Short mmCIF file of C-alpha atoms in Angstrom, two decimals:
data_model
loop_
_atom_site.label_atom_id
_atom_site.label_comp_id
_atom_site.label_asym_id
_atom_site.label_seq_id
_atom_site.Cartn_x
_atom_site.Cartn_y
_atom_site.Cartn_z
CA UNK A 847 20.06 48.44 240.84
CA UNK A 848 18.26 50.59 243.40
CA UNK A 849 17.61 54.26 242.84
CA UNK A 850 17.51 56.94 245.92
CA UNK A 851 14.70 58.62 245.61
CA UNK A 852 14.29 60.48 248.93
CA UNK A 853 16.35 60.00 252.03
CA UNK A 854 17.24 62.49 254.98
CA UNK A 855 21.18 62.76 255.66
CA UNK A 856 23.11 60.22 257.56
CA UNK A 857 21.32 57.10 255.71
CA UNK A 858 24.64 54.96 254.47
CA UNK A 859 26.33 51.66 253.07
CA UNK A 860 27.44 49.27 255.49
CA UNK A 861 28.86 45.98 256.25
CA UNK A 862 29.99 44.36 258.85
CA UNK A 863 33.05 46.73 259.58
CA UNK A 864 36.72 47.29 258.78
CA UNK A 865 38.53 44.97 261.19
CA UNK A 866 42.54 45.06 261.76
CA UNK A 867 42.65 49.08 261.53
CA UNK A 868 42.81 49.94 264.58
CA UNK A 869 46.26 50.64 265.08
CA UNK A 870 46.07 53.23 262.58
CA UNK A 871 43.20 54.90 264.64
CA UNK A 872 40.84 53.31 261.86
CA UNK A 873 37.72 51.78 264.15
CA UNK A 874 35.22 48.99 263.00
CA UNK A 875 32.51 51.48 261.71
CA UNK A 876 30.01 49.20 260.02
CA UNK A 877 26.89 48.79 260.65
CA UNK A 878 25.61 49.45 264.11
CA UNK A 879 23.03 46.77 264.59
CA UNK A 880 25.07 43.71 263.23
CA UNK A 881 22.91 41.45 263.65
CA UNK A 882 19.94 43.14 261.74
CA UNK A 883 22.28 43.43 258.71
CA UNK A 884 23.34 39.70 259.04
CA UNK A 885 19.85 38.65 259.27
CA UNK A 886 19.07 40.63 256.13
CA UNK A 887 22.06 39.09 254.01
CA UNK A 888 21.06 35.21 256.08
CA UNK A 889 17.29 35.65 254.25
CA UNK A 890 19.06 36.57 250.77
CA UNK A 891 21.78 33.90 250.50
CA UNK A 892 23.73 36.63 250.58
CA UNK A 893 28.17 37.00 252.10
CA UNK A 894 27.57 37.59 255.17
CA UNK A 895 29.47 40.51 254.81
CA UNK A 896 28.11 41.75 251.90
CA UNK A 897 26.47 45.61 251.91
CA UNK A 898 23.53 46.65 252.65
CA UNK A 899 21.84 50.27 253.29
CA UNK A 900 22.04 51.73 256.78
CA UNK A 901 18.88 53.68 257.36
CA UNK A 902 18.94 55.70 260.59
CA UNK A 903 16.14 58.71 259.75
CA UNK A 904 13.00 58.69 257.35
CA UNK A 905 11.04 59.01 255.10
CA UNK A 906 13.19 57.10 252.97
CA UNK A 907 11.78 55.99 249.17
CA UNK A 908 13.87 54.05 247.06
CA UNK A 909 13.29 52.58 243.13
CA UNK A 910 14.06 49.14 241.97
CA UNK A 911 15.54 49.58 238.33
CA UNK A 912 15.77 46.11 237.84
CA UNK A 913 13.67 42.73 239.16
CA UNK A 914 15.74 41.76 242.67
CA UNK A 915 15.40 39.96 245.93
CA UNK A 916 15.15 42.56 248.73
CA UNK A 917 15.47 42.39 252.42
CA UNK A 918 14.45 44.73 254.96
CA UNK A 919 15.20 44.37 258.69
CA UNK A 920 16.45 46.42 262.12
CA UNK A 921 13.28 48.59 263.13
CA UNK A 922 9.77 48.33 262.09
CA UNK A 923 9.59 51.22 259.31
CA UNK A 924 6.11 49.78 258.08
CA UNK A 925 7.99 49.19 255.00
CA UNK A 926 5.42 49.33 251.64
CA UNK A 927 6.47 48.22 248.05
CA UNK A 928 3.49 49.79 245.86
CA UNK A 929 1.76 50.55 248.39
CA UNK A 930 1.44 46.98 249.95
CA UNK A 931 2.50 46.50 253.57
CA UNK A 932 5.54 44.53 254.29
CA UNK A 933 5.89 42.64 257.86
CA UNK A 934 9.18 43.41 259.49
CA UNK A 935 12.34 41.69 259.43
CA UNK A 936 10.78 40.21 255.78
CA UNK A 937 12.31 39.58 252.18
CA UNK A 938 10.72 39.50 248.96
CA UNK A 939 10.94 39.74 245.13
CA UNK A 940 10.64 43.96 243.55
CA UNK A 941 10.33 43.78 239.98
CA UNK A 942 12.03 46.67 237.74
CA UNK A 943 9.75 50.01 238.72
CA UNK A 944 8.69 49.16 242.13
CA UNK A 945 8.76 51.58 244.82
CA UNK A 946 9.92 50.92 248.60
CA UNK A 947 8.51 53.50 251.01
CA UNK A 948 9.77 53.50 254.54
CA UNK A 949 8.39 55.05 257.57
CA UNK A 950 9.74 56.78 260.88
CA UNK A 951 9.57 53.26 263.29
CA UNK A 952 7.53 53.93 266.02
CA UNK A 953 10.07 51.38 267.65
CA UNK A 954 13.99 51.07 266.96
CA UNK A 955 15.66 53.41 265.64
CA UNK A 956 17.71 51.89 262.60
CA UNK A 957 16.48 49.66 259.95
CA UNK A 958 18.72 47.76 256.58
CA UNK A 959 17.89 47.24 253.15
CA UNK A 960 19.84 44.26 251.99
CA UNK A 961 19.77 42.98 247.84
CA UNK A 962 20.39 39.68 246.76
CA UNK A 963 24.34 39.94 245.87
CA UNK A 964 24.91 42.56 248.20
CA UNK A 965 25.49 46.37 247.18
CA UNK A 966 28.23 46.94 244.72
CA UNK A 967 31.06 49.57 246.11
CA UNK A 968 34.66 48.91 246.21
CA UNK A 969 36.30 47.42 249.03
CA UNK A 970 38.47 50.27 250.97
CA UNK A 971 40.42 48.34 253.49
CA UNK A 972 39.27 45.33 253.81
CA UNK A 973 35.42 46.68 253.82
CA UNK A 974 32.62 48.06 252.12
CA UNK A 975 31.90 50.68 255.48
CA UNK A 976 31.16 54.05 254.71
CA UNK A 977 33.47 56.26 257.10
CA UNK A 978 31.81 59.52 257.15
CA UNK A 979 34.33 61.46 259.35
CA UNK A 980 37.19 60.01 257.07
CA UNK A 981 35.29 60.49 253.77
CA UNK A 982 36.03 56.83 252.50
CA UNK A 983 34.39 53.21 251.83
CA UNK A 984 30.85 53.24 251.18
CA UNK A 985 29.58 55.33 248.27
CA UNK A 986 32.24 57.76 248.18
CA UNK A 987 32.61 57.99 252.05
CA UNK A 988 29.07 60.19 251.86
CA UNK A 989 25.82 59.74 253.07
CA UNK A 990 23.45 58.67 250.54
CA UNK A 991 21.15 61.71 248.64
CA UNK A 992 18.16 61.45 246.06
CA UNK A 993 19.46 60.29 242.99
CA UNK A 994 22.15 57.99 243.72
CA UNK A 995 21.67 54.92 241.93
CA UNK A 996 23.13 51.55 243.62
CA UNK A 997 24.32 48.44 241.81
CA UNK A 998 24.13 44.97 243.01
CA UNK A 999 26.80 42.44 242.59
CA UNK A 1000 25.84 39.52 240.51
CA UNK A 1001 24.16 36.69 242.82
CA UNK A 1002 23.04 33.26 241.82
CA UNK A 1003 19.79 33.51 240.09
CA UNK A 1004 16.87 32.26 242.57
CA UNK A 1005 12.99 32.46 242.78
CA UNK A 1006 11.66 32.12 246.64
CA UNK A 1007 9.05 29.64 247.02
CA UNK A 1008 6.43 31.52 248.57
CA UNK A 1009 5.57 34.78 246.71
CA UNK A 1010 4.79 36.64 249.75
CA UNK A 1011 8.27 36.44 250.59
CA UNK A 1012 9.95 34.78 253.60
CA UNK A 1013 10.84 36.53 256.94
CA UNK A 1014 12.94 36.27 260.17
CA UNK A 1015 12.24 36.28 263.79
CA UNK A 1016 13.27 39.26 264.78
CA UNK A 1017 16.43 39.44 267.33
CA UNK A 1018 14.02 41.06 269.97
CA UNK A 1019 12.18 37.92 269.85
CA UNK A 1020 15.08 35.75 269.16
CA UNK A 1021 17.49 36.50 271.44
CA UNK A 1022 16.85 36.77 274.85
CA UNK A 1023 18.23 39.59 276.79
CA UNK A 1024 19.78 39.24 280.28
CA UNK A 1025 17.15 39.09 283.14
CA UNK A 1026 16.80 42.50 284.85
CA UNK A 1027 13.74 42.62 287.51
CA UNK A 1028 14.22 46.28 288.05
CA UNK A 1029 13.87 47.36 284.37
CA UNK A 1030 10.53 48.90 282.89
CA UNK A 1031 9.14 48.01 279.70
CA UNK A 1032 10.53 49.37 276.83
CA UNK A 1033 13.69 49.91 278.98
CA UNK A 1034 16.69 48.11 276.78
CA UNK A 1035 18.83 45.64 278.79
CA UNK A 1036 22.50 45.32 278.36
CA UNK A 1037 25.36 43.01 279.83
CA UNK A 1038 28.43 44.30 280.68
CA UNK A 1039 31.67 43.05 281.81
CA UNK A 1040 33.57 45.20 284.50
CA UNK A 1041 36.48 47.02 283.11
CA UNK A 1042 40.13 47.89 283.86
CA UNK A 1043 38.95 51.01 286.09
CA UNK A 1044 35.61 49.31 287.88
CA UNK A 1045 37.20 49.10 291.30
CA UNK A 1046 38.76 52.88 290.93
CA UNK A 1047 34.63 54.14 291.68
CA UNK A 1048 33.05 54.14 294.94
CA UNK A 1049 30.95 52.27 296.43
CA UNK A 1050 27.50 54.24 295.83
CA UNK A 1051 28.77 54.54 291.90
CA UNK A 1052 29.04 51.04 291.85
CA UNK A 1053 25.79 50.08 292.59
CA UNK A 1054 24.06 52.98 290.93
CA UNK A 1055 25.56 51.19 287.48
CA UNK A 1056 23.77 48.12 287.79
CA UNK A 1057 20.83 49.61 289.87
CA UNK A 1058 19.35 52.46 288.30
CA UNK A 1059 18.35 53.55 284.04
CA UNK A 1060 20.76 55.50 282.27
CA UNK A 1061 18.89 57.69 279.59
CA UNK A 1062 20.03 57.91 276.18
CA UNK A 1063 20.47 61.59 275.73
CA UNK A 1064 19.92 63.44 272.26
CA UNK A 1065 23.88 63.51 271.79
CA UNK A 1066 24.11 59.67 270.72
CA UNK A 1067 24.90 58.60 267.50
CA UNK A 1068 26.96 56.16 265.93
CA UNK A 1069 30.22 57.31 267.08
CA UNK A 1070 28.73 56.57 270.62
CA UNK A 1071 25.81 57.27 272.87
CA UNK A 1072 25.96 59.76 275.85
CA UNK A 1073 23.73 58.61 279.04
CA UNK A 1074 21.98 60.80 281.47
CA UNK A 1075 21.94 59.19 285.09
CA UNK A 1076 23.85 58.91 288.65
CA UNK A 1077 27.11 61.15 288.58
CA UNK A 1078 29.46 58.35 288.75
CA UNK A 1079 32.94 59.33 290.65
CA UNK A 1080 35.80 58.05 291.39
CA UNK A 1081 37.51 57.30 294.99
CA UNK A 1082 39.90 59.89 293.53
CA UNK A 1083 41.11 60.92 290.20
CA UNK A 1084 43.59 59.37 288.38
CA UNK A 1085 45.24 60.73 285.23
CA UNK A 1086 45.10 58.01 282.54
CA UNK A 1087 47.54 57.43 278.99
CA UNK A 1088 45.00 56.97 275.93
CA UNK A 1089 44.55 53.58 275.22
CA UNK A 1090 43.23 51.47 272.64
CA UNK A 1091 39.10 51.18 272.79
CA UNK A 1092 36.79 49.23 271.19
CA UNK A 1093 32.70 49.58 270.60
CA UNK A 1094 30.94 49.00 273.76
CA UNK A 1095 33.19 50.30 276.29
CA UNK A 1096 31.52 52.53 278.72
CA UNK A 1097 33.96 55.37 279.83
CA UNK A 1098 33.15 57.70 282.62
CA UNK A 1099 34.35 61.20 281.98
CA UNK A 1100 34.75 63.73 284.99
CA UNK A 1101 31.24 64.72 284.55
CA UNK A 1102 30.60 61.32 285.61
CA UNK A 1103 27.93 60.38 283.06
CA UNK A 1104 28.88 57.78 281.14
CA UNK A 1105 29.75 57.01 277.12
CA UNK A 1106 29.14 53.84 275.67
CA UNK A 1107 31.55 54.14 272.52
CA UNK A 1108 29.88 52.48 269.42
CA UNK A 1109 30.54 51.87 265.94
CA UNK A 1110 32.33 54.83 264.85
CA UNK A 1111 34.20 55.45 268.56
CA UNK A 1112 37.27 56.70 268.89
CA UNK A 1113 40.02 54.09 268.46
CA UNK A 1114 41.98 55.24 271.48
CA UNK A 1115 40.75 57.32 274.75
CA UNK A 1116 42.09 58.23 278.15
CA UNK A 1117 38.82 58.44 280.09
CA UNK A 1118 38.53 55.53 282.90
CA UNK A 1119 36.65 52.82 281.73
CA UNK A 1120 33.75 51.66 284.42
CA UNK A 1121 32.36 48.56 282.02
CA UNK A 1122 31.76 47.21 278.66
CA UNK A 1123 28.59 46.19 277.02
CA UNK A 1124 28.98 42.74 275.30
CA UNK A 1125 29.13 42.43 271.86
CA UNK A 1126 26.01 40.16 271.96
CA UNK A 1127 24.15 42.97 273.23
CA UNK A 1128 25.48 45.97 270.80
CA UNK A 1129 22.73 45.60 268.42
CA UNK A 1130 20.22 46.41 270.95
CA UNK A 1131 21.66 50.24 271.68
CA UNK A 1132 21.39 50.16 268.00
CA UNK A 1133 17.87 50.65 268.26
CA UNK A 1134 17.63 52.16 271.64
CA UNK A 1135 16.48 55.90 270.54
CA UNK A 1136 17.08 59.20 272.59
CA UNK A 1137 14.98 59.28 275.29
CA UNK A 1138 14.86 55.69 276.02
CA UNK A 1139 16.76 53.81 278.90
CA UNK A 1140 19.20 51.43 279.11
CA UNK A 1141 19.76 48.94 281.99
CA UNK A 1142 23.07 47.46 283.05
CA UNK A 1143 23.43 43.91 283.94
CA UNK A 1144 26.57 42.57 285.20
CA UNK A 1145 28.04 39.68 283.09
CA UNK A 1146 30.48 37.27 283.14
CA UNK A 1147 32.95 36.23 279.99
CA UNK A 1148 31.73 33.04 280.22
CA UNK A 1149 28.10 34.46 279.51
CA UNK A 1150 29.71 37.05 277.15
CA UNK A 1151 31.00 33.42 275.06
CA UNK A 1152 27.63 32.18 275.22
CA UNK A 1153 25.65 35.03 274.30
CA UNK A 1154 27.70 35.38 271.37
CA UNK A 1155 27.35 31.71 270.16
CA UNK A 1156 23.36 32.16 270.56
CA UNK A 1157 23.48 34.87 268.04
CA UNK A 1158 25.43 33.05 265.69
CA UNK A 1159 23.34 30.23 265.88
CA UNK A 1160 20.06 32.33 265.14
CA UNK A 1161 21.75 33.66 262.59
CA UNK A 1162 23.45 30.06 261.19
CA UNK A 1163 20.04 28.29 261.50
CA UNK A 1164 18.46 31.06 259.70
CA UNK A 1165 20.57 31.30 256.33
CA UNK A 1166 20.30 27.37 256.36
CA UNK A 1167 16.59 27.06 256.84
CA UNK A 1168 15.95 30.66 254.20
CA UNK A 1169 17.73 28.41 252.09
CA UNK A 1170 15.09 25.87 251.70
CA UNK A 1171 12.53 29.40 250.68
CA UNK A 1172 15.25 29.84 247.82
CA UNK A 1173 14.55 27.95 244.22
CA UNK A 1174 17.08 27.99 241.57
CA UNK A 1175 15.87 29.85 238.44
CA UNK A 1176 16.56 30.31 235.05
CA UNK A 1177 15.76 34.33 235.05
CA UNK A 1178 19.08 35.88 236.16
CA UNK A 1179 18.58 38.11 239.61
CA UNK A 1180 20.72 41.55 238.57
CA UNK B 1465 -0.85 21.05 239.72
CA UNK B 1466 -2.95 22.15 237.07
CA UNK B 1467 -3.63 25.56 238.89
CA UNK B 1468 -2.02 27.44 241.83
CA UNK B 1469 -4.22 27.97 245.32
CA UNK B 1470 -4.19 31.49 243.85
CA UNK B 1471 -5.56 30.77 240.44
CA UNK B 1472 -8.19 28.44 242.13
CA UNK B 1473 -9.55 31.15 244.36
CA UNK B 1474 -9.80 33.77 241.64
CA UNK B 1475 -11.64 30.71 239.19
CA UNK B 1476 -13.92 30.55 242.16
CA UNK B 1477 -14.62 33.60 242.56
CA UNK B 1478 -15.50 34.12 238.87
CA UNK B 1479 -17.73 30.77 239.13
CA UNK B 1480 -19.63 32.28 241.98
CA UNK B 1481 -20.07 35.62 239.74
CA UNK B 1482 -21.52 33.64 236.86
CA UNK B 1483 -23.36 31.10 238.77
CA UNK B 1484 -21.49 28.10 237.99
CA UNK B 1485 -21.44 25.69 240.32
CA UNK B 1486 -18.94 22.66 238.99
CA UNK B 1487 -16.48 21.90 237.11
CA UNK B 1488 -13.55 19.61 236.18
CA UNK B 1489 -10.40 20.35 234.85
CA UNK B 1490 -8.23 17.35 233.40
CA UNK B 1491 -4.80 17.96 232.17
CA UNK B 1492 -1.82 15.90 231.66
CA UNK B 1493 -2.93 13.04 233.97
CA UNK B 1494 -3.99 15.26 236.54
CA UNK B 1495 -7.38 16.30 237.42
CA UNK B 1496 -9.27 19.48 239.70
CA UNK B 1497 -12.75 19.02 240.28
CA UNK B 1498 -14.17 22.96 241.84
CA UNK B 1499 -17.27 22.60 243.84
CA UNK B 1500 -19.19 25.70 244.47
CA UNK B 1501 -21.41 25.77 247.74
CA UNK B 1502 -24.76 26.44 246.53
CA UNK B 1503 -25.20 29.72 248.91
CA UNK B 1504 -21.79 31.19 247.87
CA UNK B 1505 -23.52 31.40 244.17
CA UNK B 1506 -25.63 34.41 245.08
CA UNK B 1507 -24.98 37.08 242.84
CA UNK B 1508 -22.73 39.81 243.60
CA UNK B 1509 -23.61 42.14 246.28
CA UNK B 1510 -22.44 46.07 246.87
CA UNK B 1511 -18.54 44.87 248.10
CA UNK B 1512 -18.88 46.30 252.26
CA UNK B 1513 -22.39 44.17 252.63
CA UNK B 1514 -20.52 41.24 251.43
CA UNK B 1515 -18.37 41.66 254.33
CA UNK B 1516 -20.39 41.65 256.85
CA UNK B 1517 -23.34 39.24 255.17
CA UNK B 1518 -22.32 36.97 253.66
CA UNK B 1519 -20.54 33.97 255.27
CA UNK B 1520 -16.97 33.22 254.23
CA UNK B 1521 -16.78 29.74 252.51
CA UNK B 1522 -13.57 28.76 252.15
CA UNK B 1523 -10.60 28.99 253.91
CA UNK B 1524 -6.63 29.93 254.20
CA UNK B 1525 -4.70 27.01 255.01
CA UNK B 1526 -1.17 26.61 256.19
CA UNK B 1527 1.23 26.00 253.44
CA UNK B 1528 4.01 25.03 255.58
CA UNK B 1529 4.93 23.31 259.25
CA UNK B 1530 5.62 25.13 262.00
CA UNK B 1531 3.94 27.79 264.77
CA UNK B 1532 0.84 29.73 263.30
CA UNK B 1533 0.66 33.39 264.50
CA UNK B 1534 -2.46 35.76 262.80
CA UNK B 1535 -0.35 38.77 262.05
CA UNK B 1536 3.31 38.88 262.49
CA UNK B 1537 4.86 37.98 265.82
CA UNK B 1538 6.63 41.52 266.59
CA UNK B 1539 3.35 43.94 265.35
CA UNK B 1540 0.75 44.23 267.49
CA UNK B 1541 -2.46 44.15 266.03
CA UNK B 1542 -3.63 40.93 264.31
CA UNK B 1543 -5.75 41.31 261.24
CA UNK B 1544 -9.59 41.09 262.37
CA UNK B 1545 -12.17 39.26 261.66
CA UNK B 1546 -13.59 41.04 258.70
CA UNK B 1547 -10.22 42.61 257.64
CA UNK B 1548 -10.59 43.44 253.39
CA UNK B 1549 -7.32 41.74 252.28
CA UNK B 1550 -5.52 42.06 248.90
CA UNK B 1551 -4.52 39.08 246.87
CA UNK B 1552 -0.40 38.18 248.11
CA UNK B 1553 -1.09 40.37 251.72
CA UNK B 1554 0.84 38.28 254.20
CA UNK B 1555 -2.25 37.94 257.06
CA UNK B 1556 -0.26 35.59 259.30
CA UNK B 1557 3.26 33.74 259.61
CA UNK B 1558 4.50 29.87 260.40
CA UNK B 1559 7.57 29.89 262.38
CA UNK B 1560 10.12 27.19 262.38
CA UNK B 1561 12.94 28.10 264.44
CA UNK B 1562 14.11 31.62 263.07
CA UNK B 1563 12.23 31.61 259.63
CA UNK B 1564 9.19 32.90 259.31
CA UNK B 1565 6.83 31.82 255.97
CA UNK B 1566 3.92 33.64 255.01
CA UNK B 1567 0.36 32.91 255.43
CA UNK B 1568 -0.78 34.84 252.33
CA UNK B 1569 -3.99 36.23 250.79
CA UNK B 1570 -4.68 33.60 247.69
CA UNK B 1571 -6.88 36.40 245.88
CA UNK B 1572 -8.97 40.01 247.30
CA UNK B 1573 -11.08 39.38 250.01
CA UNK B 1574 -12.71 39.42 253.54
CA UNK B 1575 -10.93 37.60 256.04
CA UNK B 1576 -13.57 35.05 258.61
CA UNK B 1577 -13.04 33.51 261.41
CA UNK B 1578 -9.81 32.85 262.69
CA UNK B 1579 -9.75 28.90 262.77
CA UNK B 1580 -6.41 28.18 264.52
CA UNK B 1581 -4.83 29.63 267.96
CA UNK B 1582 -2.25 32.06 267.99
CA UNK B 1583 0.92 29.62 268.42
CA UNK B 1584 -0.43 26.88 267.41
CA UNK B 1585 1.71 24.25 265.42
CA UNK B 1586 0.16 23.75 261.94
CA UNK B 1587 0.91 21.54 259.09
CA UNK B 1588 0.62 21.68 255.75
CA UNK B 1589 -3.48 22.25 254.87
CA UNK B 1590 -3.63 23.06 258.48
CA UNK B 1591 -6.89 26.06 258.32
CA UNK B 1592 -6.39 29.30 259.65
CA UNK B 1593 -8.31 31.43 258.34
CA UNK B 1594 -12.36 31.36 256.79
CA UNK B 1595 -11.86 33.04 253.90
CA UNK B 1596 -14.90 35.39 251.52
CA UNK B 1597 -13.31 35.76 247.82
CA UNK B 1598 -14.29 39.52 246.74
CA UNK B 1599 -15.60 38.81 242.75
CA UNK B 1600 -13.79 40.50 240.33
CA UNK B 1601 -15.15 44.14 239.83
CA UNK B 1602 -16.77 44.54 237.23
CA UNK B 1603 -17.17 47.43 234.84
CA UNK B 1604 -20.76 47.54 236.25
CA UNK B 1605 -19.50 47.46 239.91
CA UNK B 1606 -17.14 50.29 239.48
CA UNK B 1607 -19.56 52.38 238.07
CA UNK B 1608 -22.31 52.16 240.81
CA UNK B 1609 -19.64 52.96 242.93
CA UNK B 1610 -18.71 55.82 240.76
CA UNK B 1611 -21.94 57.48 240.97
CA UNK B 1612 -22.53 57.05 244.33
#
């Protein structure tokens, strides 16, 4: 059981998403950095679908009721339970009446509190997603507030075998983004695939994709992220029937700078679609903040395939090896 | 194991508070002999000399195999030489593959030397860190520093 003691709005349960919606202009939602969240159930034994707390602004202070197995991971919040200083990306035991303070990241922008069992809210088609907009899944399709208390499911009682806890390489370490000489540090690099409407923009658009930064403007969130950069323009307009999107597709509308639709994007859109942004590489606009850059790299499916298979085998080798870290005990883990 | 690394450090450091300098432990078939150095007996000093005088006996050692890094591979700053640690304070991490175990604080103290290079692979007992035990305060130590 976890009790909300402070959070700012927009702090929410989250899984993995609500897949197979779509066609009833329900999107994936979930959580936005994926891979953090998996990471966070892979230390804890934990479904890998199972819930966990999206935290996208701080201070955020949260009471154990009961003795659990926490994990904290996305951005660096310089995380302290009593006071003590957690590393990143790290799990560890709370007993009943310990306190979890969490800090504005000075890097990253979203960070996830996983519990051993996962957090208990019904299943509303086919996930455990909150979908603000809608009002469903989650905790009564709201944000979390001070006061709410959370409930784990049951999990296999388990003591880890080094009291300090056990932690994960972060994915910034982990996974290697695409190569990108131009980029500047702290610049975040993405791969995209062309899309249906790449060769409808000139030339000088073209280039300016994969050539120059695109600044994350202040009006990105998780429905999508609005850039700042090159006007991009078509060889001439074209009017376009709404189709079916999905998160990562960068459309272009006749302002020319560009969208990147994300977690809780539209499910259908008529703008002209210049690229898409792997799925491999969605966790890292996660935690791209506004005011930061992003970099496009042009990709190839074949390297979409195989970025993909490197993150689930960070992620596979990690729930096997945290598994060794894990002890079965006779106390019960609530 | 009769005792923990933990429990060891914190028997030290009450053995070097009450200038003891040996003993043996026998339980169960097993046995711990606890050898004091002779110039980590002196008594008790005011806690921030300590740091910076006397010389830090004993050390951290890796409890698992894999890549040692002082600190935590994504923060920047490594804990220094001197650094006042609590008992459990994760002060470094071994890597293998995407796991990371801790490096851990066996009781409060000052943190020495650093003994092993930043990616270095360790093994178990591998040393890391020299290590100074603070002694348990005692109700005479917190009131000199009360009236201070």
């Amino acid at each position: 059981m976890i009790e909300i003691l402070e959070t700012p709005p927009l702090n929410a349960i989250q899984d993995l998403g609500r897949l197979g919606y779509r066609c009833h202009g329900v999107g994936r939602g979930g959580a936005m950095d994926r891979v953090a969240l998996a990471a966070a159930n892979a230390l804890l034994g934990n479904d890998e679908n199972a819930a966990g707390i999206e935290l996208q602004l701080f201070p955020v202070r949260v009471r154990f009721a009961g003795d659990t197995v926490f994990a904290l991971t996305g951005a660096d919040c310089e995380a302290r339970l009593d006071g003590r200083l957690l590393p990143p990306w790290w799990a560890m035991s709370a007993q009943a009446g310990q306190e979890l303070v969490l800090s504005p990241p000075r890097q990253g922008l979203r960070a996830y509190l996983a519990v051993a069992g996962g957090i208990d809210v019904p299943e509303v088609m086919g996930s455990r997603s909150t979908q603000m907009r809608d009002g469903f899944g989650g905790l009564d399709g709201r944000a979390l507030a001070a006061g709410d208390r959370l409930a784990a499911f049951p999990a296999p009682a388990f003591a880890l075998r080094d009291g300090a806890g056990l932690g994960a390489l972060p994915a910034s370490l982990a996974l290697a983004a695409a190569d990108c000489p131009q980029a500047q540090p702290g610049e975040t690099v993405l791969r995209v695939i062309q899309a249906a409407e790449y060769e409808q923009f000139d030339a000088a658009s073209q280039a300016a994709l994969w050539q120059t930064p695109w600044k994350v403007t202040a009006q990105s969130n998780r429905q999508g992220y609005r850039l700042a950069g090159v006007a991009l323009q078509r060889l001439e307009p074209v009017e376009m029937r709404s189709h079916g999107i999905v998160p990562g597709v960068i459309q272009v509308p006749p302002s020319g700078q560009p969208i990147i639709q994300l977690a809780d994007g539209n499910s259908a859109g008529g703008y002209p679609k210049i690229g898409v942004v792997i799925e491999a590489d969605l966790w890292r606009i996660a935690q791209a903040a506004p005011g930061s850059a992003l970099r496009f790299v042009s990709c190839t499916l074949e390297e979409a395939r195989t970025a993909e298979r490197a993150v689930a085998a960070y992620l596979g080798t990690l729930r096997r090896l945290a598994g060794y870290c894990r002890l079965p005990s006779l106390g019960k883990v609530a | 194991m009769i005792l923990e690394p933990a429990e060891i450090m914190s028997l030290v450091a009450h053995m070097r508070r009450v200038g003891v300098a040996e003993i043996e432990l026998e339980e169960a078939g097993s046995a711990l002999r606890v050898v004091v150095p002779e110039q980590a007996i002196a008594p008790a000093v005011d806690g921030t000399a300590a740091a910076t005088t006397v010389a830090a006996p004993y050390v951290i050692a890796a409890e698992a195999c894999g890549f040692f890094q002082p600190g935590h591979p994504a923060r920047a700053a490594a804990p220094a030489r001197g650094r006042r640690v609590e008992a459990g304070e994760v002060v470094g991490t071994i890597a293998a593959g995407p796991l990371l175990r801790p490096v851990a604080a066996p009781a409060a103290g000052t943190l020495g030397r650093l003994l092993c290079a930043a990616g270095g692979r360790v093994d178990h007992g591998t040393p890391l860190f020299e290590f100074a035990p603070h002694s348990p305060s005692s109700p005479d130590s917190g009131k000199r520093k009360d009236t201070r």
